[in-house]
Amino acid sequence: MPRPKILLTRRWPSAVETVLSERFDATFNLEDLPMSPDAIADALRAYDAVLPTVSDKLPASVFGGSTIRTRILGNFGVGYNHIDIAAATAQGIAVTNTPGVLTDCTADIAMLLLLSVARRGGEGERQIRAGEWKGWCPTHMIGTKVSGKTVGIIGFGRIGKAFAQRCHFGFGMDVVFYNRSTVDPAEASRYGARQLATVEDVLAAADFVSLHCPGGAENRHLMNTARFSAMKPGAYLINTARGDVVDEAALVAALETGAIRGAGLDVYEVEPHVPERLRAMENVVLLPHLGSATEETRNAMGMKVVDNITAFFDGREPPDRVA
Ligand code: DGY
């Protein structure tokens, strides 16, 4: 039997590409350039499996017609809001993701952003690199104390919980959260956290608001002008979830008017575009979607995809099937 033909839309860690090339008839994106939706639509007609990432767009239009060959999309990443799941399912295409293995590293990046924006880490580093530091003095670059403050988490899944644990047990913070479904209070208290009834309750309580909910239609612009106004004066926003959870124009306005004090962002509405007005602000820490970017995690994400598509083509249920 010929080996299944698979396409990776981007370069992956070399150890994972090696395993894939041993098991499958694998095509790699040697130049590592993002593929256009048209190129992905063509790939769906030529390969048994397509392995996309967050940098790809798979709207309903790429799944049209009756000539689709692809049977599984093995997504490299936990978030899959870049894939029109209903359209994929209508074509009988299975979709898998990579949960669990990027929890710690994404929670770590949220902590990095929170600390950097509160303690003005990016600003201080820029000052030194520009040769502008004049030396220590009592009023230099004063930030906000983190330890003991209240953090508000929106979305209490794996990453929200890991972030709560770091905030509470590492920094003595009071942790409140909003989650669509009710979390057993005993489970919440294992992470030093307690659930509040509404997003607004969390915004009213928190000195730092951190987003950990999925992207896509259900949470699009969850943080909007009204919600920025509902945050405590002087509070900060941290986003390591998805760019579309935040109305970026409303965020820029909230920062420019001082409605909130700062933001730490790892994700953006239209990546890799980051609005010039955000880039111009000193009280904003900007990272290029680094949440899962460690050697350990990226290898583990790749190996999850290997497990998922291997199971699928062996006729078993893929462990991380989302559709
Ligand atoms: C994820 O896994 O969703 C990360 O954001 C990278 O895609």
CSV table of N, CA and C in Angstrom, one decimal, residues 1 5 40 43 45 71 83 85 88 104 110 129 132 136 166 195 198 200 225 229-230 232 235 247 265 317:
chain,number,residue,atom,x,y,z
A,1,MET,N,0.8,-1.2,0.0
A,1,MET,CA,0.0,0.0,0.0
A,1,MET,C,0.9,1.3,0.0
A,5,LYS,N,0.0,10.5,1.6
A,5,LYS,CA,0.7,11.7,1.2
A,5,LYS,C,0.3,12.8,2.1
A,40,ILE,N,-3.6,26.4,-0.2
A,40,ILE,CA,-4.1,25.4,0.7
A,40,ILE,C,-5.3,24.7,0.1
A,43,ALA,N,-3.9,22.1,-2.1
A,43,ALA,CA,-3.3,21.0,-1.3
A,43,ALA,C,-4.4,20.1,-0.8
A,45,ARG,N,-6.8,19.1,-2.3
A,45,ARG,CA,-7.1,18.2,-3.5
A,45,ARG,C,-6.0,17.3,-3.8
A,71,ARG,N,-8.3,13.8,4.2
A,71,ARG,CA,-9.2,13.1,5.1
A,71,ARG,C,-8.9,13.6,6.6
A,83,ILE,N,-9.4,27.5,11.3
A,83,ILE,CA,-10.0,26.4,10.4
A,83,ILE,C,-11.5,26.5,10.5
A,85,ILE,N,-14.3,24.8,11.0
A,85,ILE,CA,-14.6,23.4,11.4
A,85,ILE,C,-15.8,22.8,10.8
A,88,ALA,N,-15.0,21.9,7.2
A,88,ALA,CA,-14.2,20.7,7.2
A,88,ALA,C,-15.0,19.5,7.5
A,104,ASP,N,2.3,24.9,30.1
A,104,ASP,CA,3.2,25.5,31.0
A,104,ASP,C,3.9,26.7,30.3
A,110,ALA,N,2.6,34.4,29.7
A,110,ALA,CA,1.7,35.3,30.2
A,110,ALA,C,2.3,36.0,31.5
A,129,ARG,N,19.7,50.0,25.9
A,129,ARG,CA,20.2,49.8,24.5
A,129,ARG,C,20.4,51.1,23.8
A,132,GLU,N,20.7,55.6,26.9
A,132,GLU,CA,20.1,56.7,27.5
A,132,GLU,C,20.0,56.7,29.1
A,136,TRP,N,21.1,55.1,38.6
A,136,TRP,CA,20.0,54.9,39.5
A,136,TRP,C,19.6,56.2,40.2
A,166,ARG,N,0.7,29.9,39.0
A,166,ARG,CA,1.9,30.8,39.0
A,166,ARG,C,1.6,32.1,39.8
A,195,GLN,N,-14.1,31.5,41.4
A,195,GLN,CA,-14.9,31.9,40.2
A,195,GLN,C,-15.8,33.0,40.6
A,198,THR,N,-19.6,36.9,36.4
A,198,THR,CA,-19.5,37.5,35.1
A,198,THR,C,-18.1,38.1,34.7
A,200,GLU,N,-17.7,41.0,33.8
A,200,GLU,CA,-17.7,42.4,34.4
A,200,GLU,C,-17.2,42.3,35.9
A,225,THR,N,-14.8,48.3,23.9
A,225,THR,CA,-14.8,49.6,24.5
A,225,THR,C,-15.4,49.5,25.9
A,229,SER,N,-13.7,50.1,29.7
A,229,SER,CA,-14.2,51.0,30.7
A,229,SER,C,-14.5,50.4,32.0
A,230,ALA,N,-14.9,49.1,31.9
A,230,ALA,CA,-15.3,48.4,33.2
A,230,ALA,C,-14.0,47.9,34.0
A,232,LYS,N,-10.6,48.3,36.2
A,232,LYS,CA,-10.2,49.2,37.2
A,232,LYS,C,-9.3,50.3,36.6
A,235,ALA,N,-5.5,49.5,35.6
A,235,ALA,CA,-5.3,48.1,35.5
A,235,ALA,C,-4.6,47.8,34.1
A,247,ASP,N,-10.8,43.7,20.7
A,247,ASP,CA,-11.0,44.7,19.7
A,247,ASP,C,-9.8,45.6,19.8
A,265,LEU,N,1.1,41.9,25.2
A,265,LEU,CA,0.4,41.2,24.1
A,265,LEU,C,1.4,40.2,23.5
A,317,GLU,N,-8.9,5.8,16.6
A,317,GLU,CA,-9.4,7.2,16.9
A,317,GLU,C,-8.1,8.1,17.2
